[in-house]
mmCIF file of C-alpha atoms and ligand atoms in Angstrom:
data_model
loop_
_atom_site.group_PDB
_atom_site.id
_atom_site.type_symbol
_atom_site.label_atom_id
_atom_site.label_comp_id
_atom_site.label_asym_id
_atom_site.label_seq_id
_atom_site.Cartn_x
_atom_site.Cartn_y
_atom_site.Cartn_z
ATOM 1 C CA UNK A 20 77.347 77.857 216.567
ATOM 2 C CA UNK A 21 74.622 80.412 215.144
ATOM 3 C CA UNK A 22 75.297 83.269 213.561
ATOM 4 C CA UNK A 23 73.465 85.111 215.983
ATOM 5 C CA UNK A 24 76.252 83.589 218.144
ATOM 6 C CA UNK A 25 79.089 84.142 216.710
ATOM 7 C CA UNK A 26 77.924 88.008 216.359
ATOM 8 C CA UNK A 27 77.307 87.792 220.063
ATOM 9 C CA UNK A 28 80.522 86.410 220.316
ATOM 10 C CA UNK A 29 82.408 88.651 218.556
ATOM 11 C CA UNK A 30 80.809 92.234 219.847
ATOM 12 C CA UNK A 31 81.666 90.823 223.650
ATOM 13 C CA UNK A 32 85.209 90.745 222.528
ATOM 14 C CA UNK A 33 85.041 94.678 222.247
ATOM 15 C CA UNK A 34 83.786 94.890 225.666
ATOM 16 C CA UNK A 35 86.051 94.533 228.745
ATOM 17 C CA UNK A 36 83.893 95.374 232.019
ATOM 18 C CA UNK A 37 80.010 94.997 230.026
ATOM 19 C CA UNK A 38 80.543 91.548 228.672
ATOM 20 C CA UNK A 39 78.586 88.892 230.313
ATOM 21 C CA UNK A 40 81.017 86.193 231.006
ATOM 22 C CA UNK A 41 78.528 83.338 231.751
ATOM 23 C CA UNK A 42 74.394 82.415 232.200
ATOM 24 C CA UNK A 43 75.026 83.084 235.607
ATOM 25 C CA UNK A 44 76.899 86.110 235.625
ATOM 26 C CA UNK A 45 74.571 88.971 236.749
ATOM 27 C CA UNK A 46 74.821 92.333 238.473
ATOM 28 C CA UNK A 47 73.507 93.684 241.338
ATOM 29 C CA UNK A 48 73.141 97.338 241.713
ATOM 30 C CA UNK A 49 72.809 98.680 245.873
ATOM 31 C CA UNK A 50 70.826 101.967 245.800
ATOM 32 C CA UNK A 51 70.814 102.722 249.410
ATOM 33 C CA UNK A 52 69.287 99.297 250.547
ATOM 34 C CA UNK A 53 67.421 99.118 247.496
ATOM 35 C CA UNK A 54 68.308 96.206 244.798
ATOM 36 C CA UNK A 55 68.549 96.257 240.669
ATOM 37 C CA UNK A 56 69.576 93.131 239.784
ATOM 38 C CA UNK A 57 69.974 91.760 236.108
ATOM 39 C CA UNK A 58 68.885 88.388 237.263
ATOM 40 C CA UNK A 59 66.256 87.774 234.222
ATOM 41 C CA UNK A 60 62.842 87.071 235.342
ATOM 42 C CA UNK A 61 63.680 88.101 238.924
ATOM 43 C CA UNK A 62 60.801 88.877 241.224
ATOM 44 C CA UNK A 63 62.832 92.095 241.524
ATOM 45 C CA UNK A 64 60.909 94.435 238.725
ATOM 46 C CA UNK A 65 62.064 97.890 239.585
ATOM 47 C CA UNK A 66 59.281 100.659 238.731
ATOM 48 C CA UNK A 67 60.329 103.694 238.312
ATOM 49 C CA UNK A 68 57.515 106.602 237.606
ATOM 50 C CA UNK A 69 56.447 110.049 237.847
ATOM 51 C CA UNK A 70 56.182 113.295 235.775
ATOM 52 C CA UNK A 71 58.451 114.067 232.566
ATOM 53 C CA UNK A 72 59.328 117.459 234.322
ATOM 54 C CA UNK A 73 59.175 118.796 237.824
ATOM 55 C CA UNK A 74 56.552 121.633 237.050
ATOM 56 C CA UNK A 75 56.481 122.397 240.867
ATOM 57 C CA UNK A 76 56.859 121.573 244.492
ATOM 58 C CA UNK A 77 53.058 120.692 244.688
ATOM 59 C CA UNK A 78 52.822 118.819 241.915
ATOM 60 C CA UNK A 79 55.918 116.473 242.476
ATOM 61 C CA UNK A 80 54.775 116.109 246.376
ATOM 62 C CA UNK A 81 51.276 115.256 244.888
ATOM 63 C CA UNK A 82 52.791 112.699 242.569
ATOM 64 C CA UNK A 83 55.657 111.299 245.015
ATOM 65 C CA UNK A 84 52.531 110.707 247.617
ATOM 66 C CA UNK A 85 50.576 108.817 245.521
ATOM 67 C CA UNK A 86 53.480 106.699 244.072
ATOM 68 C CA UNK A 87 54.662 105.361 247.308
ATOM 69 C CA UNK A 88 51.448 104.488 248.318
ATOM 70 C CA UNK A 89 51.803 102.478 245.274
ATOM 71 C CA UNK A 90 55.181 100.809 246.202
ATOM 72 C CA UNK A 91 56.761 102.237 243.441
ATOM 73 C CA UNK A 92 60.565 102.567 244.835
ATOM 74 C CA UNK A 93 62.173 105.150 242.409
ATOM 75 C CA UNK A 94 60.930 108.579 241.730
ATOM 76 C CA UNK A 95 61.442 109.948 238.399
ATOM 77 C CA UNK A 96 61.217 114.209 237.513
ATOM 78 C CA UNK A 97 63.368 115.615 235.127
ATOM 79 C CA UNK A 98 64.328 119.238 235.995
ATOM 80 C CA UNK A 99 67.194 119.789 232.691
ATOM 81 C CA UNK A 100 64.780 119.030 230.416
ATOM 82 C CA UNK A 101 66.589 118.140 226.249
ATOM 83 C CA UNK A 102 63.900 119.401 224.901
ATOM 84 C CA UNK A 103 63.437 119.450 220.418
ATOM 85 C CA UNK A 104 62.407 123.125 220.366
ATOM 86 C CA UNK A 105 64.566 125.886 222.601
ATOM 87 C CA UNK A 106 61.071 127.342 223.282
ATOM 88 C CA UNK A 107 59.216 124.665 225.330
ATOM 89 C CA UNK A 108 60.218 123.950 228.987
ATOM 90 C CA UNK A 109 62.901 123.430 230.119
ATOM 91 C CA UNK A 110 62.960 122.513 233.399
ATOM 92 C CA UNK A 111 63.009 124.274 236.552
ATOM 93 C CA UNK A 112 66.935 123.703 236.704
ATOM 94 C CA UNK A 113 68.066 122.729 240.537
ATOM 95 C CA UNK A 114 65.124 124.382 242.112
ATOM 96 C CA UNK A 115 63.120 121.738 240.660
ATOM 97 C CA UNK A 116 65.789 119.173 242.092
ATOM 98 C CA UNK A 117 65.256 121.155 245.387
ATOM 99 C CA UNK A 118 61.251 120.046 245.314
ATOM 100 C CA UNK A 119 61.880 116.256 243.638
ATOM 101 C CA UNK A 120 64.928 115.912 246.894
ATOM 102 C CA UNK A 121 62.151 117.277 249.223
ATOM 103 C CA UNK A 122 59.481 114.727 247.886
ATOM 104 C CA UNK A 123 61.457 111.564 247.655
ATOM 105 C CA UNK A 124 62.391 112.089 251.186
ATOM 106 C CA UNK A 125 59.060 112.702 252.558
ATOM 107 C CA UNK A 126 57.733 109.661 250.979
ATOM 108 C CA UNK A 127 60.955 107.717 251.457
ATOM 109 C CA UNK A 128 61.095 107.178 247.477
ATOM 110 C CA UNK A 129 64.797 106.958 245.864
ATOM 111 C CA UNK A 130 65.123 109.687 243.040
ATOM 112 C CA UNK A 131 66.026 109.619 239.289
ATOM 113 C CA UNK A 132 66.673 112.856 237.249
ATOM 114 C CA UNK A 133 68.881 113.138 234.144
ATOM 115 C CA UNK A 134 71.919 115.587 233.844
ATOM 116 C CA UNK A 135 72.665 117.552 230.418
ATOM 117 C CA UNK A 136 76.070 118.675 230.766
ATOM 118 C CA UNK A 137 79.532 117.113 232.569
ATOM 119 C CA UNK A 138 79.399 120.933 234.487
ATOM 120 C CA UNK A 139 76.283 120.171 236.026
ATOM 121 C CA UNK A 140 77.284 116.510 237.435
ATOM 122 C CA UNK A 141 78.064 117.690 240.521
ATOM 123 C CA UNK A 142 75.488 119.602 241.640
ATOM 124 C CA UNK A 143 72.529 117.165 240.082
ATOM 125 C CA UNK A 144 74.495 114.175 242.209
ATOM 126 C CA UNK A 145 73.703 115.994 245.444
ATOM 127 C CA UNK A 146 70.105 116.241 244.668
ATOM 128 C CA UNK A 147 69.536 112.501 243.029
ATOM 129 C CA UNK A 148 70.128 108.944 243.910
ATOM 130 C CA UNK A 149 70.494 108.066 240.064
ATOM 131 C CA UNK A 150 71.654 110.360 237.479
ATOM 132 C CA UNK A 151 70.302 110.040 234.276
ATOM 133 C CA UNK A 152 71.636 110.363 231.167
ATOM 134 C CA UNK A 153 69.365 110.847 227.992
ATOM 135 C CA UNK A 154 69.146 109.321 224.592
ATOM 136 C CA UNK A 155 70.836 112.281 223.148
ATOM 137 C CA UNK A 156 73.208 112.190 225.338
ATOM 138 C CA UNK A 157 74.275 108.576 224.830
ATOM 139 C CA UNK A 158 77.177 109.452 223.108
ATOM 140 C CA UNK A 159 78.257 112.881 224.895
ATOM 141 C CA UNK A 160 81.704 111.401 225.523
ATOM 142 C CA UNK A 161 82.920 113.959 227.970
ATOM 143 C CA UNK A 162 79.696 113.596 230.050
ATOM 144 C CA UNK A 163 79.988 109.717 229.440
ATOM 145 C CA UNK A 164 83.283 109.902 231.113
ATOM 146 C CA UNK A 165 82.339 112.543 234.021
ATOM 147 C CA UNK A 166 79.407 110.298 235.128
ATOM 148 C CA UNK A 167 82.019 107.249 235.097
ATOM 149 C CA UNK A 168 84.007 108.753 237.495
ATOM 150 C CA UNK A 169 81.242 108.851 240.269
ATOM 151 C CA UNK A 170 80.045 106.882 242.059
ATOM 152 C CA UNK A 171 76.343 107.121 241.231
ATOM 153 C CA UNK A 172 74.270 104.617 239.637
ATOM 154 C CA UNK A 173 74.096 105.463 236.475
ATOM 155 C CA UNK A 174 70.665 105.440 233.887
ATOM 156 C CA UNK A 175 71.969 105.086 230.529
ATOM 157 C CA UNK A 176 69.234 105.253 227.928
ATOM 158 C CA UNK A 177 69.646 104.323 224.240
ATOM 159 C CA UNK A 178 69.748 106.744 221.290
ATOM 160 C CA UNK A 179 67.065 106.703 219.119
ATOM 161 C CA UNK A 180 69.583 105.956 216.302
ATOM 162 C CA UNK A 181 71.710 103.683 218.112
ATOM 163 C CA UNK A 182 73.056 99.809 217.365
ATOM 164 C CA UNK A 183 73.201 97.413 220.636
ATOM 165 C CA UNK A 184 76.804 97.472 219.974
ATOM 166 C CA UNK A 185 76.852 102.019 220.274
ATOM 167 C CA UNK A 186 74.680 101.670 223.099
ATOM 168 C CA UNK A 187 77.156 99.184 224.954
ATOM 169 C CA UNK A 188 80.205 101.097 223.752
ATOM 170 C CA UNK A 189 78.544 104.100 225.217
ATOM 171 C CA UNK A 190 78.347 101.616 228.729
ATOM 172 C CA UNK A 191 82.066 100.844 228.425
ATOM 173 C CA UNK A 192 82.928 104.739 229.002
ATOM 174 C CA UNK A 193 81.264 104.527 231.834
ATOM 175 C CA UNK A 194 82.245 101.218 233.217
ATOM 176 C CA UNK A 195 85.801 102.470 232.512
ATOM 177 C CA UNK A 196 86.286 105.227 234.214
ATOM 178 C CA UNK A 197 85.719 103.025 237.335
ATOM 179 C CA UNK A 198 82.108 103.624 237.338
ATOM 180 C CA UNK A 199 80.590 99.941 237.334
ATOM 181 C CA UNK A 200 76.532 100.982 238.303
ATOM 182 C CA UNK A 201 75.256 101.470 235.112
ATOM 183 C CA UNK A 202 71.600 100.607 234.109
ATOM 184 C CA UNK A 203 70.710 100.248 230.646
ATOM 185 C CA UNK A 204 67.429 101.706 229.129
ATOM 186 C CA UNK A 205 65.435 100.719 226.063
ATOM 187 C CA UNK A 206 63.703 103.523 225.018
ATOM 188 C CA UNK A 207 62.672 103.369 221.415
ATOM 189 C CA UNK A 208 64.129 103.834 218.356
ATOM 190 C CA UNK A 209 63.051 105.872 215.191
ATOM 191 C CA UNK A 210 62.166 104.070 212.824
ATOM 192 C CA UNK A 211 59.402 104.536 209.622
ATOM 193 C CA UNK A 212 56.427 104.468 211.720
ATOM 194 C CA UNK A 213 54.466 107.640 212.586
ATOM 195 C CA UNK A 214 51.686 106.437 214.528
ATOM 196 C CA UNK A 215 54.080 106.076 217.191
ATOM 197 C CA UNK A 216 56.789 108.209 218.946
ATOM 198 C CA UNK A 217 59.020 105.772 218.896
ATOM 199 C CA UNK A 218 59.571 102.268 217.986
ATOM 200 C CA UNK A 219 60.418 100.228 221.541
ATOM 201 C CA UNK A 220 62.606 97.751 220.848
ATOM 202 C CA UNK A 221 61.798 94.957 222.907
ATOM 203 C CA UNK A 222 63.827 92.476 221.484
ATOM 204 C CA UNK A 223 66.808 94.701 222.736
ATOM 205 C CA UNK A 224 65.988 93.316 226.197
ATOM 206 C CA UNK A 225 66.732 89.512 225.335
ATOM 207 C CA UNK A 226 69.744 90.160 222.671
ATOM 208 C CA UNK A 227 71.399 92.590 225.173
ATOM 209 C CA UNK A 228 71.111 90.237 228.056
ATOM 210 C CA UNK A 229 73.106 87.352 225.827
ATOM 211 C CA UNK A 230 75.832 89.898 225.386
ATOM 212 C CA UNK A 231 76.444 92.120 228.620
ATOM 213 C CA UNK A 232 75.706 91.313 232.672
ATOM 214 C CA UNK A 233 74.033 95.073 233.358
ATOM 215 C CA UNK A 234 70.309 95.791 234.416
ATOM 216 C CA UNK A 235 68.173 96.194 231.441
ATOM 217 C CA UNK A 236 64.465 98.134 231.932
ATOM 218 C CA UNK A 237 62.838 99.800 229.480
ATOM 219 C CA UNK A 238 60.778 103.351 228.556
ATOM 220 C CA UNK A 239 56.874 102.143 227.653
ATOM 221 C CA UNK A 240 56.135 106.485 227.409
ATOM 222 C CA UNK A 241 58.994 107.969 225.175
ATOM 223 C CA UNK A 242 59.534 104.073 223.802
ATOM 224 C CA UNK A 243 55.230 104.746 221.889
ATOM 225 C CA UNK A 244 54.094 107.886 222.890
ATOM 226 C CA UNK A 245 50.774 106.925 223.182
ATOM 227 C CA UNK A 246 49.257 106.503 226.907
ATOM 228 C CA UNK A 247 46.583 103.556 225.520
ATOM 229 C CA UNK A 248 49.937 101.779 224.884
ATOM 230 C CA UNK A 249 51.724 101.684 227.643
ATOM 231 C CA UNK A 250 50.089 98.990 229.998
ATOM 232 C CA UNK A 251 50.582 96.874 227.349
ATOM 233 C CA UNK A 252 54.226 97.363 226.774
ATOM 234 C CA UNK A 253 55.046 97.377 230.537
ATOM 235 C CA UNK A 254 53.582 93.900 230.680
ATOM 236 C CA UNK A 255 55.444 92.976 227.803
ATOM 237 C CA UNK A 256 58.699 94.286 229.151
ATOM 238 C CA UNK A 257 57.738 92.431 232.183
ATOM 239 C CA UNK A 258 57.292 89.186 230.539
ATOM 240 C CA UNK A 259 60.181 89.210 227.820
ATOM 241 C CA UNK A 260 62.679 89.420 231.104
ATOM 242 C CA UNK A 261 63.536 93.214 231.685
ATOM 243 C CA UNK A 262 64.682 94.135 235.087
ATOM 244 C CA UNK A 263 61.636 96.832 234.891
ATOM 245 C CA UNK A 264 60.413 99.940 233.652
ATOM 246 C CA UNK A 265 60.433 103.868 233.674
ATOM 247 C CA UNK A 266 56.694 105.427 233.587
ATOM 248 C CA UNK A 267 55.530 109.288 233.229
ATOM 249 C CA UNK A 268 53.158 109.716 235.383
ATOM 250 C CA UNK A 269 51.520 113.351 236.067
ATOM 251 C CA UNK A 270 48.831 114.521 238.685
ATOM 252 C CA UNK A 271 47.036 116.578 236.062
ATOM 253 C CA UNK A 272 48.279 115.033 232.268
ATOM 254 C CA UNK A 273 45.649 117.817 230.712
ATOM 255 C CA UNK A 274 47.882 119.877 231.256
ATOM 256 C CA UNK A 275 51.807 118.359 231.950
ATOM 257 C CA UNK A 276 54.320 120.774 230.823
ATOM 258 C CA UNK A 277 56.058 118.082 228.460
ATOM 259 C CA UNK A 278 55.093 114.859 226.923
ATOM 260 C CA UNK A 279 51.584 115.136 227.543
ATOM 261 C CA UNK A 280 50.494 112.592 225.268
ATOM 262 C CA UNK A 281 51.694 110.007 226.968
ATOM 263 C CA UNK A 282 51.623 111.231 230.544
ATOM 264 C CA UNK A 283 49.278 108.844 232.448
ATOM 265 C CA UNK A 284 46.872 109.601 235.250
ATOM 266 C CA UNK A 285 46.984 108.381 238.576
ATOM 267 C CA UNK A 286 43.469 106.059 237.870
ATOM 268 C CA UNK A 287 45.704 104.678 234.201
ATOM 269 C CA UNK A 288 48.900 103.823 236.029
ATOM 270 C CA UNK A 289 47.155 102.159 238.807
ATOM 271 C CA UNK A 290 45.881 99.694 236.281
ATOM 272 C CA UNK A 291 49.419 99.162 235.076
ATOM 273 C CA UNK A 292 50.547 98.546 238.637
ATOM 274 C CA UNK A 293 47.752 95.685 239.028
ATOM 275 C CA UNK A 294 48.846 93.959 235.448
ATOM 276 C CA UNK A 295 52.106 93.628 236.444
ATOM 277 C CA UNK A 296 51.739 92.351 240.388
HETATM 278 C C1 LIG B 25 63.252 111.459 229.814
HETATM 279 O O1 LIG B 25 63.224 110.311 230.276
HETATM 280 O O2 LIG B 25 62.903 112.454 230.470
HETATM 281 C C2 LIG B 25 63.739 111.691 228.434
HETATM 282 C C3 LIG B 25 63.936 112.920 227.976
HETATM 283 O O3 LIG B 25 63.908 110.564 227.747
HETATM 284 P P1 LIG B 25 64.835 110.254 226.469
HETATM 285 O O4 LIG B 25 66.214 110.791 226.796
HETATM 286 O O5 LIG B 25 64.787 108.781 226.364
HETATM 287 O O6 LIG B 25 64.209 110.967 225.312
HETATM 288 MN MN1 LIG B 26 59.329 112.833 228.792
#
């Protein structure tokens, strides 16, 4: 045996519900009618896309109109925004989930938003069909535990600073507390590069799917930053075997409310959409 399989070996052994048992044990995740599965290479490459922040009802209607004419299934929005400084935006709060509920429905899209705090769980499940939970949060035990005692699918993104074996423990709460629809997300890690945001971690797509059964897709925008990267790394993530991919898209990037560096126009992300048909 490797060493790169005995290591696998060994960190499945601290996992009781993420471990992947055999090759063919996969997961399928039921979002109303709609299918994640963890079946690598799977004709089944979930997209999900749309703004880093719900800004406003026009804009996310704007967005969610043009994304379904796309036959992108999962609408993305965040309205509790983590952002660095306390004096960007943050999010219209559950007014913004108001507009995002209001736009998914009227364009038949499913909805993804992320949730800050256990207190707001709740409330944001009413609103979203999959509750985020951000890379800062990935090891906000208390909310880690909340989240696993829903029955939402659940977005788990990695922290920047995180080792495959955190970001599975941080799974495990989840899967734990009875929760067992939980999607992992590879969304860059920090690293010594400053040319880019992030460093996405592709390799985390292959090495997690030897150790753990769950959905894998991965974060092209927060995983570089940089808009001229992203069709590249959705192909990428495409072709090394991730279930799909999470996209910030904006009607009007000039002038997006957050991440506007790497928010991509509607003419950019239909490009993306014919690389990866
Ligand atoms: C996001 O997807 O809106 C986000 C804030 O991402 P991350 O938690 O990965 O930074
Ligand atoms: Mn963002």
């Amino acid at each position: 045996m490797s060493l790169f399989q005995e290591q696998v070996k060994f960190l499945k052994k601290k996992l009781k519900f993420a471990a992947r048992e055999n090759s063919s044990h996969t997961t399928l995740i039921n979002i109303k009618g709609y299918n994640i599965s963890s079946e690598k290479h799977s004709d089944n490459f979930t997209v999900m896309a749309g703004p880093c922040a719900i800004e406003s009802q026009e804009q996310i209607l704007t967005i969610a109109k043009y994304l379904s004419s796309k036959n992108v299934p999962i609408l993305r929005g965040g309205a509790f925004k983590p952002r660095t400084s306390p004096y960007s935006f943050q999010g219209l709060g559950i007014k913004g989930l108001e507009y995002m509920q209001e736009a998914a429905s009227t364009y038949g899209m499913l909805s993804v938003s992320e949730v800050m705090d256990s207190m707001d769980v709740e409330v944001v499940s009413n609103y979203v069909d999959i509750l985020q939970i951000g890379a800062r949060n990935m090891q906000n035990y208390s909310l880690l535990k909340t989240v696993g005692k829903t029955n939402k699918p659940i977005l788990l993104k990695r922290h920047f600073a995180a080792t495959y074996e955190e970001f599975l423990l941080a799974a495990e709460y989840i899967l734990s507390h009875g929760n067992p629809n939980v999607i992992l997300c590879e969304r860059g890690i920090r690293t010594f590069e400053s040319l880019t945001r992030n460093t996405l971690d592709l390799a985390a797509v292959p090495i997690l799917q030897q150790v753990t059964h769950l959905p894998i897709i991965t974060d092209p925008s927060h995983g570089t930053g940089i808009k001229e990267i992203i069709p590249a790394m959705t192909v990428a993530s495409k072709a090394i075997g991730a279930n799909g991919v999470i996209i910030e898209v904006h009607s009007d990037p000039e002038n997006s409310l957050s991440d506007k560096e790497q928010a991509l126009s509607f003419q950019e992300f239909d490009y993306i959409i014919k690389s990866i048909l």
